[in-house]
mmCIF file of C-alpha atoms in Angstrom:
data_model
loop_
_atom_site.group_PDB
_atom_site.id
_atom_site.type_symbol
_atom_site.label_atom_id
_atom_site.label_comp_id
_atom_site.label_asym_id
_atom_site.label_seq_id
_atom_site.Cartn_x
_atom_site.Cartn_y
_atom_site.Cartn_z
ATOM 1 C CA MET A 1 104.693 125.964 95.559
ATOM 2 C CA THR A 2 107.257 128.487 94.420
ATOM 3 C CA ASP A 3 108.273 130.209 97.407
ATOM 4 C CA ALA A 4 108.735 129.747 101.008
ATOM 5 C CA ALA A 5 105.740 131.787 102.124
ATOM 6 C CA THR A 6 103.407 129.530 100.031
ATOM 7 C CA ILE A 7 104.989 126.304 101.445
ATOM 8 C CA ARG A 8 104.336 127.444 104.857
ATOM 9 C CA ALA A 9 100.668 128.312 104.033
ATOM 10 C CA ARG A 10 100.132 125.046 102.593
ATOM 11 C CA PHE A 11 101.602 123.282 105.786
ATOM 12 C CA ARG A 12 99.424 125.490 107.843
ATOM 13 C CA GLU A 13 96.374 124.219 105.823
ATOM 14 C CA HIS A 14 97.412 120.742 106.960
ATOM 15 C CA ALA A 15 97.797 121.825 110.624
ATOM 16 C CA PHE A 16 101.565 121.716 110.567
ATOM 17 C CA ILE A 17 103.418 125.037 111.499
ATOM 18 C CA ILE A 18 106.940 125.448 110.324
ATOM 19 C CA ASP A 19 109.278 128.393 110.255
ATOM 20 C CA ASP A 20 110.981 130.379 107.351
ATOM 21 C CA ALA A 21 114.163 128.108 107.530
ATOM 22 C CA PHE A 22 112.361 124.898 107.177
ATOM 23 C CA ALA A 23 110.199 126.261 104.384
ATOM 24 C CA THR A 24 113.147 127.520 102.498
ATOM 25 C CA GLY A 25 114.817 124.262 102.952
ATOM 26 C CA LEU A 26 111.863 122.415 101.564
ATOM 27 C CA GLN A 27 111.721 125.076 98.600
ATOM 28 C CA ILE A 28 115.230 124.367 97.587
ATOM 29 C CA MET A 29 114.774 120.653 97.930
ATOM 30 C CA LEU A 30 112.066 120.813 95.539
ATOM 31 C CA ALA A 31 113.697 123.169 93.174
ATOM 32 C CA LEU A 32 117.152 121.188 93.059
ATOM 33 C CA GLU A 33 115.574 117.799 93.483
ATOM 34 C CA LYS A 34 118.243 117.063 96.232
ATOM 35 C CA PRO A 35 117.490 114.886 99.486
ATOM 36 C CA LEU A 36 116.860 116.861 102.598
ATOM 37 C CA LEU A 37 118.364 115.695 105.762
ATOM 38 C CA ILE A 38 116.410 116.915 108.877
ATOM 39 C CA GLU A 39 117.977 116.511 112.294
ATOM 40 C CA GLY A 40 116.590 117.332 115.592
ATOM 41 C CA PRO A 41 115.387 115.951 118.868
ATOM 42 C CA ALA A 42 112.895 113.257 119.167
ATOM 43 C CA GLY A 43 109.143 114.288 118.892
ATOM 44 C CA VAL A 44 109.595 117.719 117.095
ATOM 45 C CA GLY A 45 107.801 116.449 113.927
ATOM 46 C CA LYS A 46 110.433 115.333 111.536
ATOM 47 C CA THR A 47 108.658 112.167 110.427
ATOM 48 C CA GLU A 48 105.454 113.975 110.467
ATOM 49 C CA SER A 49 106.847 116.680 107.933
ATOM 50 C CA ALA A 50 107.292 114.108 105.316
ATOM 51 C CA LYS A 51 103.869 112.916 105.821
ATOM 52 C CA VAL A 52 102.494 116.389 105.362
ATOM 53 C CA LEU A 53 104.703 117.111 102.499
ATOM 54 C CA ALA A 54 103.142 114.146 100.651
ATOM 55 C CA GLU A 55 99.754 115.556 101.272
ATOM 56 C CA VAL A 56 100.612 119.054 100.203
ATOM 57 C CA LEU A 57 102.025 117.579 96.910
ATOM 58 C CA ALA A 58 99.194 115.246 96.460
ATOM 59 C CA THR A 59 101.587 112.270 96.045
ATOM 60 C CA GLU A 60 102.309 108.921 97.771
ATOM 61 C CA LEU A 61 104.411 108.381 100.896
ATOM 62 C CA ILE A 62 106.808 105.825 100.916
ATOM 63 C CA ARG A 63 108.560 105.226 104.029
ATOM 64 C CA LEU A 64 111.872 103.118 104.764
ATOM 65 C CA GLN A 65 112.147 102.622 108.610
ATOM 66 C CA CYS A 66 115.870 102.245 109.379
ATOM 67 C CA TYR A 67 117.181 99.901 111.987
ATOM 68 C CA GLU A 68 120.346 98.279 113.138
ATOM 69 C CA GLY A 69 121.112 95.409 110.698
ATOM 70 C CA LEU A 70 119.151 96.819 107.682
ATOM 71 C CA ASP A 71 120.753 95.450 104.446
ATOM 72 C CA ALA A 72 120.285 96.358 100.842
ATOM 73 C CA MET A 73 118.076 93.555 99.773
ATOM 74 C CA SER A 74 115.558 94.535 102.798
ATOM 75 C CA ALA A 75 115.424 98.035 101.393
ATOM 76 C CA LEU A 76 115.231 97.164 97.604
ATOM 77 C CA TYR A 77 113.502 93.839 96.864
ATOM 78 C CA GLU A 78 113.059 90.258 97.401
ATOM 79 C CA TRP A 79 111.603 87.313 95.318
ATOM 80 C CA ASN A 80 108.266 85.705 96.227
ATOM 81 C CA TYR A 81 109.899 82.265 96.773
ATOM 82 C CA PRO A 82 106.582 80.274 97.667
ATOM 83 C CA ARG A 83 104.977 81.597 94.582
ATOM 84 C CA GLN A 84 107.913 80.712 92.416
ATOM 85 C CA MET A 85 108.039 77.183 94.006
ATOM 86 C CA LEU A 86 104.301 76.595 93.244
ATOM 87 C CA HIS A 87 104.850 77.750 89.599
ATOM 88 C CA ALA A 88 107.870 75.564 89.229
ATOM 89 C CA ARG A 89 105.789 72.519 90.248
ATOM 90 C CA LEU A 90 102.749 73.542 88.024
ATOM 91 C CA SER A 91 105.005 74.227 84.980
ATOM 92 C CA GLU A 92 106.966 70.910 84.906
ATOM 93 C CA THR A 93 104.505 69.276 82.532
ATOM 94 C CA ASP A 94 103.609 72.292 80.432
ATOM 95 C CA GLY A 95 106.062 71.651 77.713
ATOM 96 C CA SER A 96 108.183 74.808 78.269
ATOM 97 C CA SER A 97 111.981 74.668 78.543
ATOM 98 C CA LEU A 98 114.028 75.106 81.659
ATOM 99 C CA ASP A 99 115.269 78.536 80.344
ATOM 100 C CA GLU A 100 111.621 79.559 79.647
ATOM 101 C CA ARG A 101 110.453 78.552 83.106
ATOM 102 C CA GLU A 102 113.441 80.286 84.721
ATOM 103 C CA ALA A 103 112.920 83.440 82.934
ATOM 104 C CA TYR A 104 109.324 83.418 83.823
ATOM 105 C CA MET A 105 110.002 82.738 87.528
ATOM 106 C CA PHE A 106 112.507 85.701 87.797
ATOM 107 C CA SER A 107 110.319 88.348 86.074
ATOM 108 C CA GLU A 108 108.553 91.111 87.687
ATOM 109 C CA ARG A 109 105.475 88.949 88.374
ATOM 110 C CA PHE A 110 107.207 87.514 91.388
ATOM 111 C CA LEU A 111 109.279 90.492 92.322
ATOM 112 C CA LEU A 112 108.255 91.976 95.697
ATOM 113 C CA LYS A 113 109.292 95.663 95.826
ATOM 114 C CA ARG A 114 110.605 97.294 98.915
ATOM 115 C CA PRO A 115 110.691 101.075 99.645
ATOM 116 C CA LEU A 116 113.786 102.007 97.654
ATOM 117 C CA LEU A 117 112.775 100.043 94.601
ATOM 118 C CA ASP A 118 109.142 101.066 94.787
ATOM 119 C CA ALA A 119 110.017 104.681 94.981
ATOM 120 C CA ILE A 120 112.051 104.759 91.784
ATOM 121 C CA THR A 121 109.390 102.954 89.813
ATOM 122 C CA ARG A 122 106.447 105.112 90.297
ATOM 123 C CA ASP A 123 104.683 106.749 87.554
ATOM 124 C CA ARG A 124 105.043 109.953 89.448
ATOM 125 C CA PRO A 125 107.388 111.101 92.048
ATOM 126 C CA PRO A 126 106.518 110.108 95.581
ATOM 127 C CA VAL A 127 107.911 111.450 98.802
ATOM 128 C CA LEU A 128 110.523 108.972 100.076
ATOM 129 C CA LEU A 129 111.003 109.136 103.782
ATOM 130 C CA ILE A 130 114.234 107.413 105.020
ATOM 131 C CA ASP A 131 113.321 107.604 108.716
ATOM 132 C CA GLU A 132 115.919 107.475 111.564
ATOM 133 C CA VAL A 133 118.855 106.821 109.209
ATOM 134 C CA ASP A 134 121.387 107.073 111.904
ATOM 135 C CA ARG A 135 119.901 103.836 113.351
ATOM 136 C CA ALA A 136 121.347 101.954 110.220
ATOM 137 C CA ASP A 137 125.051 100.885 110.028
ATOM 138 C CA GLU A 138 127.844 102.511 107.896
ATOM 139 C CA ALA A 139 127.554 99.650 105.326
ATOM 140 C CA PHE A 140 123.865 100.356 104.535
ATOM 141 C CA GLU A 141 124.767 104.297 104.461
ATOM 142 C CA ALA A 142 127.355 103.499 101.754
ATOM 143 C CA PHE A 143 124.716 101.663 99.581
ATOM 144 C CA LEU A 144 122.288 104.461 100.243
ATOM 145 C CA LEU A 145 124.806 107.016 98.965
ATOM 146 C CA GLU A 146 125.073 105.000 95.675
ATOM 147 C CA VAL A 147 121.451 104.981 95.207
ATOM 148 C CA LEU A 148 120.988 108.613 95.996
ATOM 149 C CA ALA A 149 123.661 109.424 93.418
ATOM 150 C CA GLU A 150 122.592 107.368 90.461
ATOM 151 C CA TRP A 151 118.836 106.774 91.182
ATOM 152 C CA GLN A 152 119.204 103.306 89.582
ATOM 153 C CA VAL A 153 119.407 99.798 91.029
ATOM 154 C CA THR A 154 120.784 96.565 89.452
ATOM 155 C CA ILE A 155 118.831 93.368 89.859
ATOM 156 C CA PRO A 156 120.854 90.533 88.666
ATOM 157 C CA GLU A 157 117.833 88.591 86.968
ATOM 158 C CA LEU A 158 116.316 91.574 85.480
ATOM 159 C CA GLY A 159 119.066 94.030 84.851
ATOM 160 C CA THR A 160 119.433 97.874 85.854
ATOM 161 C CA ILE A 161 116.330 99.694 86.749
ATOM 162 C CA ARG A 162 116.558 103.488 86.376
ATOM 163 C CA ALA A 163 114.087 106.049 87.969
ATOM 164 C CA GLN A 164 111.843 107.835 85.414
ATOM 165 C CA HIS A 165 111.194 110.412 88.156
ATOM 166 C CA LYS A 166 113.313 111.280 91.089
ATOM 167 C CA PRO A 167 111.434 110.973 94.342
ATOM 168 C CA HIS A 168 111.313 113.813 96.716
ATOM 169 C CA VAL A 169 113.695 112.522 99.683
ATOM 170 C CA ILE A 170 113.683 113.226 103.120
ATOM 171 C CA LEU A 171 116.014 111.676 105.620
ATOM 172 C CA THR A 172 115.494 111.920 109.455
ATOM 173 C CA SER A 173 118.262 111.512 112.131
ATOM 174 C CA ASN A 174 118.118 111.894 115.767
ATOM 175 C CA ARG A 175 121.911 111.935 115.989
ATOM 176 C CA THR A 176 122.229 108.582 117.857
ATOM 177 C CA ARG A 177 125.393 108.333 115.847
ATOM 178 C CA GLU A 178 127.124 110.872 113.383
ATOM 179 C CA LEU A 179 126.530 110.434 110.038
ATOM 180 C CA SER A 180 129.204 110.318 107.290
ATOM 181 C CA ASP A 181 130.411 113.524 105.623
ATOM 182 C CA ALA A 182 129.719 111.864 102.168
ATOM 183 C CA LEU A 183 126.049 111.365 103.095
ATOM 184 C CA ARG A 184 125.781 114.923 104.432
ATOM 185 C CA ARG A 185 127.482 116.427 101.268
ATOM 186 C CA ARG A 186 124.731 114.505 99.218
ATOM 187 C CA CYS A 187 121.900 116.418 101.254
ATOM 188 C CA LEU A 188 120.606 119.801 101.970
ATOM 189 C CA PHE A 189 120.347 120.177 105.771
ATOM 190 C CA VAL A 190 117.745 121.392 108.293
ATOM 191 C CA TRP A 191 118.027 121.449 111.994
ATOM 192 C CA LEU A 192 114.457 121.187 113.557
ATOM 193 C CA PRO A 193 114.596 122.393 117.035
ATOM 194 C CA TYR A 194 112.087 122.525 119.835
ATOM 195 C CA PRO A 195 109.698 125.122 118.922
ATOM 196 C CA ALA A 196 109.766 128.547 120.647
ATOM 197 C CA LEU A 197 106.823 129.409 123.062
ATOM 198 C CA ASP A 198 104.507 131.160 120.584
ATOM 199 C CA VAL A 199 105.124 128.703 117.821
ATOM 200 C CA GLU A 200 104.167 125.777 120.240
ATOM 201 C CA ILE A 201 101.100 127.615 121.221
ATOM 202 C CA GLY A 202 100.130 128.100 117.518
ATOM 203 C CA ILE A 203 100.893 124.251 116.998
ATOM 204 C CA LEU A 204 98.599 123.321 119.725
ATOM 205 C CA HIS A 205 95.710 125.289 118.430
ATOM 206 C CA ALA A 206 96.348 124.172 114.881
ATOM 207 C CA ARG A 207 96.453 120.477 115.999
ATOM 208 C CA VAL A 208 93.920 120.470 118.701
ATOM 209 C CA PRO A 209 90.800 122.433 117.396
ATOM 210 C CA GLY A 210 88.759 124.138 120.247
ATOM 211 C CA LEU A 211 91.603 124.172 122.646
ATOM 212 C CA SER A 212 91.116 127.286 124.765
ATOM 213 C CA ASP A 213 94.017 129.977 124.695
ATOM 214 C CA ARG A 214 94.572 129.561 128.518
ATOM 215 C CA LEU A 215 95.241 125.883 128.503
ATOM 216 C CA ALA A 216 97.311 126.236 125.336
ATOM 217 C CA GLN A 217 99.596 128.763 126.919
ATOM 218 C CA GLN A 218 99.700 126.669 130.195
ATOM 219 C CA ILE A 219 100.982 123.547 128.424
ATOM 220 C CA ALA A 220 103.364 125.364 126.155
ATOM 221 C CA ARG A 221 104.839 127.509 129.108
ATOM 222 C CA LEU A 222 105.221 124.182 131.149
ATOM 223 C CA MET A 223 106.927 122.296 128.364
ATOM 224 C CA GLN A 224 109.441 125.018 127.936
ATOM 225 C CA VAL A 225 110.392 124.712 131.641
ATOM 226 C CA LEU A 226 110.509 120.849 131.376
ATOM 227 C CA ARG A 227 112.904 121.134 128.481
ATOM 228 C CA GLY A 228 115.293 123.263 130.479
ATOM 229 C CA LEU A 229 115.552 120.536 133.229
ATOM 230 C CA PRO A 230 118.277 117.849 133.054
ATOM 231 C CA LEU A 231 115.905 114.976 132.173
ATOM 232 C CA GLN A 232 117.001 111.800 130.507
ATOM 233 C CA ASN A 233 114.421 112.137 127.940
ATOM 234 C CA ALA A 234 113.129 115.653 127.092
ATOM 235 C CA ARG A 235 109.647 116.094 126.085
ATOM 236 C CA GLY A 236 108.844 117.038 122.511
ATOM 237 C CA VAL A 237 105.765 118.491 120.695
ATOM 238 C CA ALA A 238 104.225 115.049 120.552
ATOM 239 C CA GLU A 239 103.588 115.066 124.319
ATOM 240 C CA SER A 240 102.519 118.526 124.197
ATOM 241 C CA LEU A 241 99.840 117.334 121.792
ATOM 242 C CA ASP A 242 98.903 114.230 123.819
ATOM 243 C CA TRP A 243 98.633 116.424 126.894
ATOM 244 C CA ALA A 244 96.270 118.789 125.302
ATOM 245 C CA LEU A 245 94.051 115.969 123.760
ATOM 246 C CA ALA A 246 93.957 114.297 127.277
ATOM 247 C CA LEU A 247 92.963 117.520 129.020
#
């Protein structure tokens, strides 16, 4: 995919409609190997865009779902303690030294990879989706900055692991809190708004095969009206699609 038009066409083949601005953002992300931060209201397709990108690139999608209290260990790795304990008991009489048993127990055989470590140890670059990064706290955001800058992590028992291939990184945010300037500088940026009327009609036809023109226009026009009302939760494209499928 060398240009924005090709990216738009490939996304359309997967029933996902994007505009020139979004396609250009993806084009630059792939060319510069920089993370892309996608912000916008809920339900406009931020998460889905990463899934479609993985399909378009014919690669794996690895998703890190952010939440309050998420820490570095939960995003990187943990040790399989039950299996380590079982091995420790079974190896007590095999004649190996304590150092040999310890080295074996803290080897990759007992390592459980979490999304960030998994993403940097793949044989080919996956799409790494860091979803709703605004839900994580500032301490995790600082740790994430270090990973995005160096593309390496240090595990005390194993040493430093460096990425052979940089993953294609997409971060999403619903703006429940402001992200740091440092993280924003590290990323390219795209704002994904609610779609215009004609775009939403195109999305409905692409995602709901067989939908009549009349029904697609009625749903899209009413959603435009609803989004202009002072509702507590505005309706996104996801609700438009659910409505179309139900009808």
